Amino acid sequence: MVAIMNEALQLEVGNKVLEVGAGSGWHAATIAEIVAPSEAPRSEWGHVYTVEIIEGLTEFARRNIMKAGYGDRVTIICGDGSMGYPEKAPYDRIVVTAAAPDIPKPLIEQLKNGGIMLIPVGNIHLFQSLIKVVKSADGKITRENLGGVAFVPLTGRYGHKL
Amino acid sequence: MVQNLEKDWEQLIENLIKEGVLRSPRVIKAMRKVPRTKFLPENMRSYSAVDTPLPIGFGQTVSAPHSPGLQAGLGETWLQ
């Protein structure tokens, strides 16, 4: 899934990326290596902001990311990522790593014109659709269904009520 | 069994390239540079290069690297 999503995100060096759901921190670190490659000058580096709602996982992800050497390119925030992270918005790319009931409005608002968002949307008792949201240069939204996926549920204000 | 996790990870990357999942040089490079092993709880590390989601505690999972070979039975559906 990480391979599929990183290809579909069309990440570029210098991109500012928001991830909703840090989990282990692995996906964020792979994104960081693409938008801020270790061998590129720091002045060209992008950055990954990843929001995790579970406190214990936030610590787990933070430790993993520091140990792997990506602490300077990934910021881990403990909070409700279903509302995005307005403090650093807008983002070139947004990737949601949990299944949402619908696309949260704040995430669409926090996506830059010309930006791409990937989000699994749908019922949590079956599989969901991986939706690619593209915001055009003039702010128009188009959605494309990339196929079925199975994720853990997104929780929080715009998440599933469990 | 003595495992060579680095070799297994490389094998997985090569499979993902062969299957057409990994295509862009920079995504491939990042997958090589950041193996999943370091992000797993200790008891899961030997499964790092197995192409499936793995438990990381708190009822959550870490995503599978991903091979479409896993799409079994659900049409275009991938496991996370």
PDB file of C-alpha atoms in Angstrom:
ATOM      1  CA  MET A   1       0.000   0.000   0.000  1.00  0.00           C
ATOM      2  CA  VAL A   2       2.871   2.357   0.771  1.00  0.00           C
ATOM      3  CA  ALA A   3       4.358   1.666  -2.685  1.00  0.00           C
ATOM      4  CA  ILE A   4       0.999   2.182  -4.416  1.00  0.00           C
ATOM      5  CA  MET A   5       0.200   5.368  -2.496  1.00  0.00           C
ATOM      6  CA  ASN A   6       3.648   6.911  -2.921  1.00  0.00           C
ATOM      7  CA  GLU A   7       3.436   6.341  -6.684  1.00  0.00           C
ATOM      8  CA  ALA A   8      -0.098   7.793  -6.911  1.00  0.00           C
ATOM      9  CA  LEU A   9       0.865  10.864  -4.854  1.00  0.00           C
ATOM     10  CA  GLN A  10       3.334  12.026  -7.542  1.00  0.00           C
ATOM     11  CA  LEU A  11       5.592  13.415  -4.823  1.00  0.00           C
ATOM     12  CA  GLU A  12       8.232  15.970  -5.750  1.00  0.00           C
ATOM     13  CA  VAL A  13      11.347  17.207  -3.990  1.00  0.00           C
ATOM     14  CA  GLY A  14      10.400  20.215  -1.862  1.00  0.00           C
ATOM     15  CA  ASN A  15       6.755  19.207  -1.310  1.00  0.00           C
ATOM     16  CA  LYS A  16       5.076  20.022   2.007  1.00  0.00           C
ATOM     17  CA  VAL A  17       3.074  16.933   2.936  1.00  0.00           C
ATOM     18  CA  LEU A  18       0.397  16.265   5.551  1.00  0.00           C
ATOM     19  CA  GLU A  19      -0.135  12.682   6.673  1.00  0.00           C
ATOM     20  CA  VAL A  20      -3.198  11.830   8.744  1.00  0.00           C
ATOM     21  CA  GLY A  21      -2.345   8.778  10.877  1.00  0.00           C
ATOM     22  CA  ALA A  22       1.351   8.360  11.632  1.00  0.00           C
ATOM     23  CA  GLY A  23       1.033   4.768  12.841  1.00  0.00           C
ATOM     24  CA  SER A  24       4.564   3.372  13.044  1.00  0.00           C
ATOM     25  CA  GLY A  25       6.032   6.358  11.197  1.00  0.00           C
ATOM     26  CA  TRP A  26       7.253   4.174   8.329  1.00  0.00           C
ATOM     27  CA  HIS A  27       5.064   5.708   5.617  1.00  0.00           C
ATOM     28  CA  ALA A  28       6.028   9.238   6.699  1.00  0.00           C
ATOM     29  CA  ALA A  29       9.727   8.345   6.549  1.00  0.00           C
ATOM     30  CA  THR A  30       9.428   6.954   3.000  1.00  0.00           C
ATOM     31  CA  ILE A  31       7.622  10.143   1.929  1.00  0.00           C
ATOM     32  CA  ALA A  32      10.318  12.250   3.614  1.00  0.00           C
ATOM     33  CA  GLU A  33      13.031  10.423   1.672  1.00  0.00           C
ATOM     34  CA  ILE A  34      11.248  11.419  -1.569  1.00  0.00           C
ATOM     35  CA  VAL A  35      10.406  15.068  -0.790  1.00  0.00           C
ATOM     36  CA  ALA A  36      13.634  15.664   1.177  1.00  0.00           C
ATOM     37  CA  PRO A  37      16.227  13.204  -0.165  1.00  0.00           C
ATOM     38  CA  SER A  38      19.196  12.604   2.140  1.00  0.00           C
ATOM     39  CA  GLU A  39      21.672  13.599  -0.600  1.00  0.00           C
ATOM     40  CA  ALA A  40      19.878  16.825  -1.638  1.00  0.00           C
ATOM     41  CA  PRO A  41      20.848  20.202  -0.166  1.00  0.00           C
ATOM     42  CA  ARG A  42      18.738  21.044   2.880  1.00  0.00           C
ATOM     43  CA  SER A  43      17.582  24.262   1.225  1.00  0.00           C
ATOM     44  CA  GLU A  44      15.615  22.135  -1.273  1.00  0.00           C
ATOM     45  CA  TRP A  45      14.038  19.871   1.324  1.00  0.00           C
ATOM     46  CA  GLY A  46      10.304  19.577   1.717  1.00  0.00           C
ATOM     47  CA  HIS A  47       8.738  18.479   5.006  1.00  0.00           C
ATOM     48  CA  VAL A  48       6.249  15.939   6.293  1.00  0.00           C
ATOM     49  CA  TYR A  49       3.757  16.780   9.058  1.00  0.00           C
ATOM     50  CA  THR A  50       2.097  13.676  10.419  1.00  0.00           C
ATOM     51  CA  VAL A  51      -0.796  13.755  12.879  1.00  0.00           C
ATOM     52  CA  GLU A  52      -1.559  10.762  15.111  1.00  0.00           C
ATOM     53  CA  ILE A  53      -4.582  10.621  17.403  1.00  0.00           C
ATOM     54  CA  ILE A  54      -3.305   7.788  19.649  1.00  0.00           C
ATOM     55  CA  GLU A  55      -0.815   9.079  22.205  1.00  0.00           C
ATOM     56  CA  GLY A  56       1.130   5.844  22.598  1.00  0.00           C
ATOM     57  CA  LEU A  57       1.533   5.512  18.835  1.00  0.00           C
ATOM     58  CA  THR A  58       2.694   9.119  18.537  1.00  0.00           C
ATOM     59  CA  GLU A  59       5.586   8.231  20.847  1.00  0.00           C
ATOM     60  CA  PHE A  60       6.283   4.960  19.003  1.00  0.00           C
ATOM     61  CA  ALA A  61       6.337   6.782  15.637  1.00  0.00           C
ATOM     62  CA  ARG A  62       8.506   9.576  17.010  1.00  0.00           C
ATOM     63  CA  ARG A  63      11.095   7.141  18.357  1.00  0.00           C
ATOM     64  CA  ASN A  64      11.159   5.178  15.092  1.00  0.00           C
ATOM     65  CA  ILE A  65      11.526   8.299  12.962  1.00  0.00           C
ATOM     66  CA  MET A  66      14.325   9.699  15.131  1.00  0.00           C
ATOM     67  CA  LYS A  67      16.190   6.379  15.102  1.00  0.00           C
ATOM     68  CA  ALA A  68      15.859   6.076  11.322  1.00  0.00           C
ATOM     69  CA  GLY A  69      17.360   9.570  10.922  1.00  0.00           C
ATOM     70  CA  TYR A  70      14.285  11.475   9.659  1.00  0.00           C
ATOM     71  CA  GLY A  71      13.655  13.642  12.719  1.00  0.00           C
ATOM     72  CA  ASP A  72      14.775  16.706  10.745  1.00  0.00           C
ATOM     73  CA  ARG A  73      12.267  16.121   7.918  1.00  0.00           C
ATOM     74  CA  VAL A  74       9.222  14.761   9.729  1.00  0.00           C
ATOM     75  CA  THR A  75       7.209  16.505  12.459  1.00  0.00           C
ATOM     76  CA  ILE A  76       4.932  14.245  14.494  1.00  0.00           C
ATOM     77  CA  ILE A  77       1.921  15.838  16.127  1.00  0.00           C
ATOM     78  CA  CYS A  78      -0.486  14.178  18.583  1.00  0.00           C
ATOM     79  CA  GLY A  79      -3.959  15.363  17.680  1.00  0.00           C
ATOM     80  CA  ASP A  80      -7.136  14.914  15.657  1.00  0.00           C
ATOM     81  CA  GLY A  81      -5.882  14.651  12.077  1.00  0.00           C
ATOM     82  CA  SER A  82      -9.422  14.366  10.696  1.00  0.00           C
ATOM     83  CA  MET A  83      -9.376  18.159  11.047  1.00  0.00           C
ATOM     84  CA  GLY A  84      -6.016  18.347   9.316  1.00  0.00           C
ATOM     85  CA  TYR A  85      -3.231  20.508  10.717  1.00  0.00           C
ATOM     86  CA  PRO A  86      -4.150  24.113   9.864  1.00  0.00           C
ATOM     87  CA  GLU A  87      -0.993  25.474  11.543  1.00  0.00           C
ATOM     88  CA  LYS A  88       1.149  24.537   8.518  1.00  0.00           C
ATOM     89  CA  ALA A  89      -1.492  24.570   5.759  1.00  0.00           C
ATOM     90  CA  PRO A  90      -1.764  24.631   2.799  1.00  0.00           C
ATOM     91  CA  TYR A  91      -0.123  21.374   1.701  1.00  0.00           C
ATOM     92  CA  ASP A  92       1.125  20.176  -1.696  1.00  0.00           C
ATOM     93  CA  ARG A  93       0.073  16.644  -0.823  1.00  0.00           C
ATOM     94  CA  ILE A  94      -2.201  15.083   1.797  1.00  0.00           C
ATOM     95  CA  VAL A  95      -2.300  11.367   2.531  1.00  0.00           C
ATOM     96  CA  VAL A  96      -4.814   9.797   4.892  1.00  0.00           C
ATOM     97  CA  THR A  97      -3.855   6.366   6.199  1.00  0.00           C
ATOM     98  CA  ALA A  98      -7.183   5.441   7.765  1.00  0.00           C
ATOM     99  CA  ALA A  99     -10.656   4.931   6.288  1.00  0.00           C
ATOM    100  CA  ALA A 100     -12.901   7.993   6.448  1.00  0.00           C
ATOM    101  CA  PRO A 101     -16.725   8.029   6.184  1.00  0.00           C
ATOM    102  CA  ASP A 102     -16.381  10.891   3.697  1.00  0.00           C
ATOM    103  CA  ILE A 103     -13.685  13.355   2.675  1.00  0.00           C
ATOM    104  CA  PRO A 104     -13.300  15.786   5.626  1.00  0.00           C
ATOM    105  CA  LYS A 105     -13.922  19.359   4.504  1.00  0.00           C
ATOM    106  CA  PRO A 106     -10.930  20.787   6.426  1.00  0.00           C
ATOM    107  CA  LEU A 107      -8.606  18.501   4.457  1.00  0.00           C
ATOM    108  CA  ILE A 108      -9.935  19.785   1.127  1.00  0.00           C
ATOM    109  CA  GLU A 109      -9.497  23.343   2.405  1.00  0.00           C
ATOM    110  CA  GLN A 110      -5.918  22.642   3.506  1.00  0.00           C
ATOM    111  CA  LEU A 111      -4.897  21.269   0.103  1.00  0.00           C
ATOM    112  CA  LYS A 112      -3.023  23.739  -2.113  1.00  0.00           C
ATOM    113  CA  ASN A 113      -4.295  24.594  -5.579  1.00  0.00           C
ATOM    114  CA  GLY A 114      -2.511  22.125  -7.815  1.00  0.00           C
ATOM    115  CA  GLY A 115      -2.304  19.656  -4.908  1.00  0.00           C
ATOM    116  CA  ILE A 116      -3.133  15.957  -4.623  1.00  0.00           C
ATOM    117  CA  MET A 117      -4.808  14.078  -1.740  1.00  0.00           C
ATOM    118  CA  LEU A 118      -5.213  10.330  -1.285  1.00  0.00           C
ATOM    119  CA  ILE A 119      -7.872   9.097   1.113  1.00  0.00           C
ATOM    120  CA  PRO A 120      -9.619   5.754   1.685  1.00  0.00           C
ATOM    121  CA  VAL A 121     -13.359   6.437   1.879  1.00  0.00           C
ATOM    122  CA  GLY A 122     -16.183   4.122   2.828  1.00  0.00           C
ATOM    123  CA  ASN A 123     -17.727   1.577   5.127  1.00  0.00           C
ATOM    124  CA  ILE A 124     -15.405   0.125   7.743  1.00  0.00           C
ATOM    125  CA  HIS A 125     -17.099  -3.276   7.820  1.00  0.00           C
ATOM    126  CA  LEU A 126     -16.106  -4.048   4.239  1.00  0.00           C
ATOM    127  CA  PHE A 127     -13.372  -2.609   2.077  1.00  0.00           C
ATOM    128  CA  GLN A 128     -13.122   1.042   1.058  1.00  0.00           C
ATOM    129  CA  SER A 129     -12.286   2.985  -2.098  1.00  0.00           C
ATOM    130  CA  LEU A 130      -8.961   4.734  -2.359  1.00  0.00           C
ATOM    131  CA  ILE A 131      -9.913   8.187  -3.666  1.00  0.00           C
ATOM    132  CA  LYS A 132      -7.466  10.501  -5.377  1.00  0.00           C
ATOM    133  CA  VAL A 133      -8.562  14.117  -4.994  1.00  0.00           C
ATOM    134  CA  VAL A 134      -6.967  16.655  -7.312  1.00  0.00           C
ATOM    135  CA  LYS A 135      -7.347  20.402  -6.742  1.00  0.00           C
ATOM    136  CA  SER A 136      -6.713  22.291  -9.967  1.00  0.00           C
ATOM    137  CA  ALA A 137      -4.766  25.531 -10.273  1.00  0.00           C
ATOM    138  CA  ASP A 138      -8.068  27.443 -10.000  1.00  0.00           C
ATOM    139  CA  GLY A 139      -9.277  25.421  -7.013  1.00  0.00           C
ATOM    140  CA  LYS A 140     -11.625  22.983  -8.778  1.00  0.00           C
ATOM    141  CA  ILE A 141     -11.925  19.520  -7.185  1.00  0.00           C
ATOM    142  CA  THR A 142     -11.948  16.252  -9.125  1.00  0.00           C
ATOM    143  CA  ARG A 143     -12.090  12.763  -7.639  1.00  0.00           C
ATOM    144  CA  GLU A 144     -10.865   9.497  -9.057  1.00  0.00           C
ATOM    145  CA  ASN A 145     -11.445   6.031  -7.594  1.00  0.00           C
ATOM    146  CA  LEU A 146      -8.167   4.094  -7.622  1.00  0.00           C
ATOM    147  CA  GLY A 147      -9.676   0.830  -6.358  1.00  0.00           C
ATOM    148  CA  GLY A 148     -10.565  -1.097  -3.225  1.00  0.00           C
ATOM    149  CA  VAL A 149      -8.461  -0.972  -0.059  1.00  0.00           C
ATOM    150  CA  ALA A 150      -8.825  -2.086   3.568  1.00  0.00           C
ATOM    151  CA  PHE A 151      -7.717   0.353   6.270  1.00  0.00           C
ATOM    152  CA  VAL A 152      -8.244   0.832   9.989  1.00  0.00           C
ATOM    153  CA  PRO A 153     -10.999   3.415  10.667  1.00  0.00           C
ATOM    154  CA  LEU A 154     -10.304   7.135  10.839  1.00  0.00           C
ATOM    155  CA  THR A 155     -11.499   8.440  14.212  1.00  0.00           C
ATOM    156  CA  GLY A 156     -11.895  11.976  15.521  1.00  0.00           C
ATOM    157  CA  ARG A 157     -14.389  14.690  14.616  1.00  0.00           C
ATOM    158  CA  TYR A 158     -14.666  13.828  10.904  1.00  0.00           C
ATOM    159  CA  GLY A 159     -14.012  10.113  11.434  1.00  0.00           C
ATOM    160  CA  HIS A 160     -16.178   7.075  12.073  1.00  0.00           C
ATOM    161  CA  LYS A 161     -18.059   6.985  15.368  1.00  0.00           C
ATOM    162  CA  LEU A 162     -16.888   3.758  17.000  1.00  0.00           C
TER     163      LEU A 162
ATOM    164  CA  MET B   1      16.432 -20.021  11.033  1.00  0.00           C
ATOM    165  CA  VAL B   2      18.904 -17.213  10.454  1.00  0.00           C
ATOM    166  CA  GLN B   3      17.296 -14.526   8.395  1.00  0.00           C
ATOM    167  CA  ASN B   4      18.893 -11.951   6.210  1.00  0.00           C
ATOM    168  CA  LEU B   5      16.375  -9.116   6.519  1.00  0.00           C
ATOM    169  CA  GLU B   6      18.246  -6.842   4.123  1.00  0.00           C
ATOM    170  CA  LYS B   7      18.295  -9.462   1.403  1.00  0.00           C
ATOM    171  CA  ASP B   8      14.603 -10.229   1.967  1.00  0.00           C
ATOM    172  CA  TRP B   9      13.727  -6.534   1.721  1.00  0.00           C
ATOM    173  CA  GLU B  10      15.635  -6.208  -1.565  1.00  0.00           C
ATOM    174  CA  GLN B  11      13.819  -9.274  -2.900  1.00  0.00           C
ATOM    175  CA  LEU B  12      10.489  -7.675  -1.997  1.00  0.00           C
ATOM    176  CA  ILE B  13      11.438  -4.427  -3.789  1.00  0.00           C
ATOM    177  CA  GLU B  14      12.452  -6.382  -6.886  1.00  0.00           C
ATOM    178  CA  ASN B  15       9.114  -8.217  -6.862  1.00  0.00           C
ATOM    179  CA  LEU B  16       7.205  -4.923  -6.551  1.00  0.00           C
ATOM    180  CA  ILE B  17       9.158  -3.541  -9.530  1.00  0.00           C
ATOM    181  CA  LYS B  18       8.512  -6.687 -11.551  1.00  0.00           C
ATOM    182  CA  GLU B  19       4.775  -6.504 -10.778  1.00  0.00           C
ATOM    183  CA  GLY B  20       4.681  -2.871 -11.912  1.00  0.00           C
ATOM    184  CA  VAL B  21       3.667  -1.531  -8.461  1.00  0.00           C
ATOM    185  CA  LEU B  22       6.932   0.376  -8.061  1.00  0.00           C
ATOM    186  CA  ARG B  23       7.729   2.457 -11.137  1.00  0.00           C
ATOM    187  CA  SER B  24       9.355   5.814 -10.378  1.00  0.00           C
ATOM    188  CA  PRO B  25      13.062   5.865  -9.558  1.00  0.00           C
ATOM    189  CA  ARG B  26      12.580   8.143  -6.532  1.00  0.00           C
ATOM    190  CA  VAL B  27       9.849   6.001  -4.987  1.00  0.00           C
ATOM    191  CA  ILE B  28      11.994   2.895  -5.541  1.00  0.00           C
ATOM    192  CA  LYS B  29      15.011   4.611  -4.011  1.00  0.00           C
ATOM    193  CA  ALA B  30      13.012   5.643  -0.934  1.00  0.00           C
ATOM    194  CA  MET B  31      11.666   2.102  -0.446  1.00  0.00           C
ATOM    195  CA  ARG B  32      15.233   0.762  -0.605  1.00  0.00           C
ATOM    196  CA  LYS B  33      16.558   3.389   1.750  1.00  0.00           C
ATOM    197  CA  VAL B  34      13.795   3.059   4.355  1.00  0.00           C
ATOM    198  CA  PRO B  35      13.023  -0.602   5.054  1.00  0.00           C
ATOM    199  CA  ARG B  36       9.995  -1.321   7.210  1.00  0.00           C
ATOM    200  CA  THR B  37      12.091  -3.298   9.723  1.00  0.00           C
ATOM    201  CA  LYS B  38      13.107  -0.290  11.828  1.00  0.00           C
ATOM    202  CA  PHE B  39       9.479   0.749  12.309  1.00  0.00           C
ATOM    203  CA  LEU B  40       8.171  -2.526  13.695  1.00  0.00           C
ATOM    204  CA  PRO B  41       7.826  -3.694  17.279  1.00  0.00           C
ATOM    205  CA  GLU B  42      10.667  -6.115  18.039  1.00  0.00           C
ATOM    206  CA  ASN B  43       8.510  -9.237  17.883  1.00  0.00           C
ATOM    207  CA  MET B  44       7.378  -8.362  14.336  1.00  0.00           C
ATOM    208  CA  ARG B  45      10.761  -7.548  12.805  1.00  0.00           C
ATOM    209  CA  SER B  46      11.341 -10.911  11.194  1.00  0.00           C
ATOM    210  CA  TYR B  47       8.113 -10.336   9.188  1.00  0.00           C
ATOM    211  CA  SER B  48       9.313  -7.012   7.801  1.00  0.00           C
ATOM    212  CA  ALA B  49       9.644  -8.177   4.187  1.00  0.00           C
ATOM    213  CA  VAL B  50       6.440 -10.217   4.213  1.00  0.00           C
ATOM    214  CA  ASP B  51       4.002  -8.259   2.052  1.00  0.00           C
ATOM    215  CA  THR B  52       1.169  -7.917   4.539  1.00  0.00           C
ATOM    216  CA  PRO B  53      -0.001  -5.365   7.144  1.00  0.00           C
ATOM    217  CA  LEU B  54       1.449  -6.049  10.611  1.00  0.00           C
ATOM    218  CA  PRO B  55       0.178  -5.194  14.098  1.00  0.00           C
ATOM    219  CA  ILE B  56       1.962  -2.305  15.849  1.00  0.00           C
ATOM    220  CA  GLY B  57      -0.128  -2.238  19.040  1.00  0.00           C
ATOM    221  CA  PHE B  58      -3.109  -0.043  20.075  1.00  0.00           C
ATOM    222  CA  GLY B  59      -5.318  -2.004  17.666  1.00  0.00           C
ATOM    223  CA  GLN B  60      -3.487  -0.465  14.707  1.00  0.00           C
ATOM    224  CA  THR B  61      -1.427  -1.848  11.837  1.00  0.00           C
ATOM    225  CA  VAL B  62       1.477  -0.780   9.683  1.00  0.00           C
ATOM    226  CA  SER B  63       0.686  -0.940   5.968  1.00  0.00           C
ATOM    227  CA  ALA B  64       1.926  -3.674   3.700  1.00  0.00           C
ATOM    228  CA  PRO B  65       4.646  -2.678   1.229  1.00  0.00           C
ATOM    229  CA  HIS B  66       2.418  -4.157  -1.470  1.00  0.00           C
ATOM    230  CA  SER B  67       2.074  -6.588  -4.151  1.00  0.00           C
ATOM    231  CA  PRO B  68      -1.073  -6.774  -6.277  1.00  0.00           C
ATOM    232  CA  GLY B  69      -0.579 -10.518  -6.073  1.00  0.00           C
ATOM    233  CA  LEU B  70      -2.601 -10.179  -2.869  1.00  0.00           C
ATOM    234  CA  GLN B  71      -5.738  -8.960  -4.602  1.00  0.00           C
ATOM    235  CA  ALA B  72      -7.267 -12.390  -4.324  1.00  0.00           C
ATOM    236  CA  GLY B  73     -10.981 -12.570  -4.841  1.00  0.00           C
ATOM    237  CA  LEU B  74     -11.909  -8.943  -4.414  1.00  0.00           C
ATOM    238  CA  GLY B  75     -11.382  -7.703  -7.942  1.00  0.00           C
ATOM    239  CA  GLU B  76      -9.268  -4.590  -7.691  1.00  0.00           C
ATOM    240  CA  THR B  77      -9.145  -4.647  -3.925  1.00  0.00           C
ATOM    241  CA  TRP B  78      -5.866  -4.419  -2.070  1.00  0.00           C
ATOM    242  CA  LEU B  79      -5.269  -5.184   1.508  1.00  0.00           C
ATOM    243  CA  GLN B  80      -3.778  -2.261   3.349  1.00  0.00           C
TER     244      GLN B  80
END
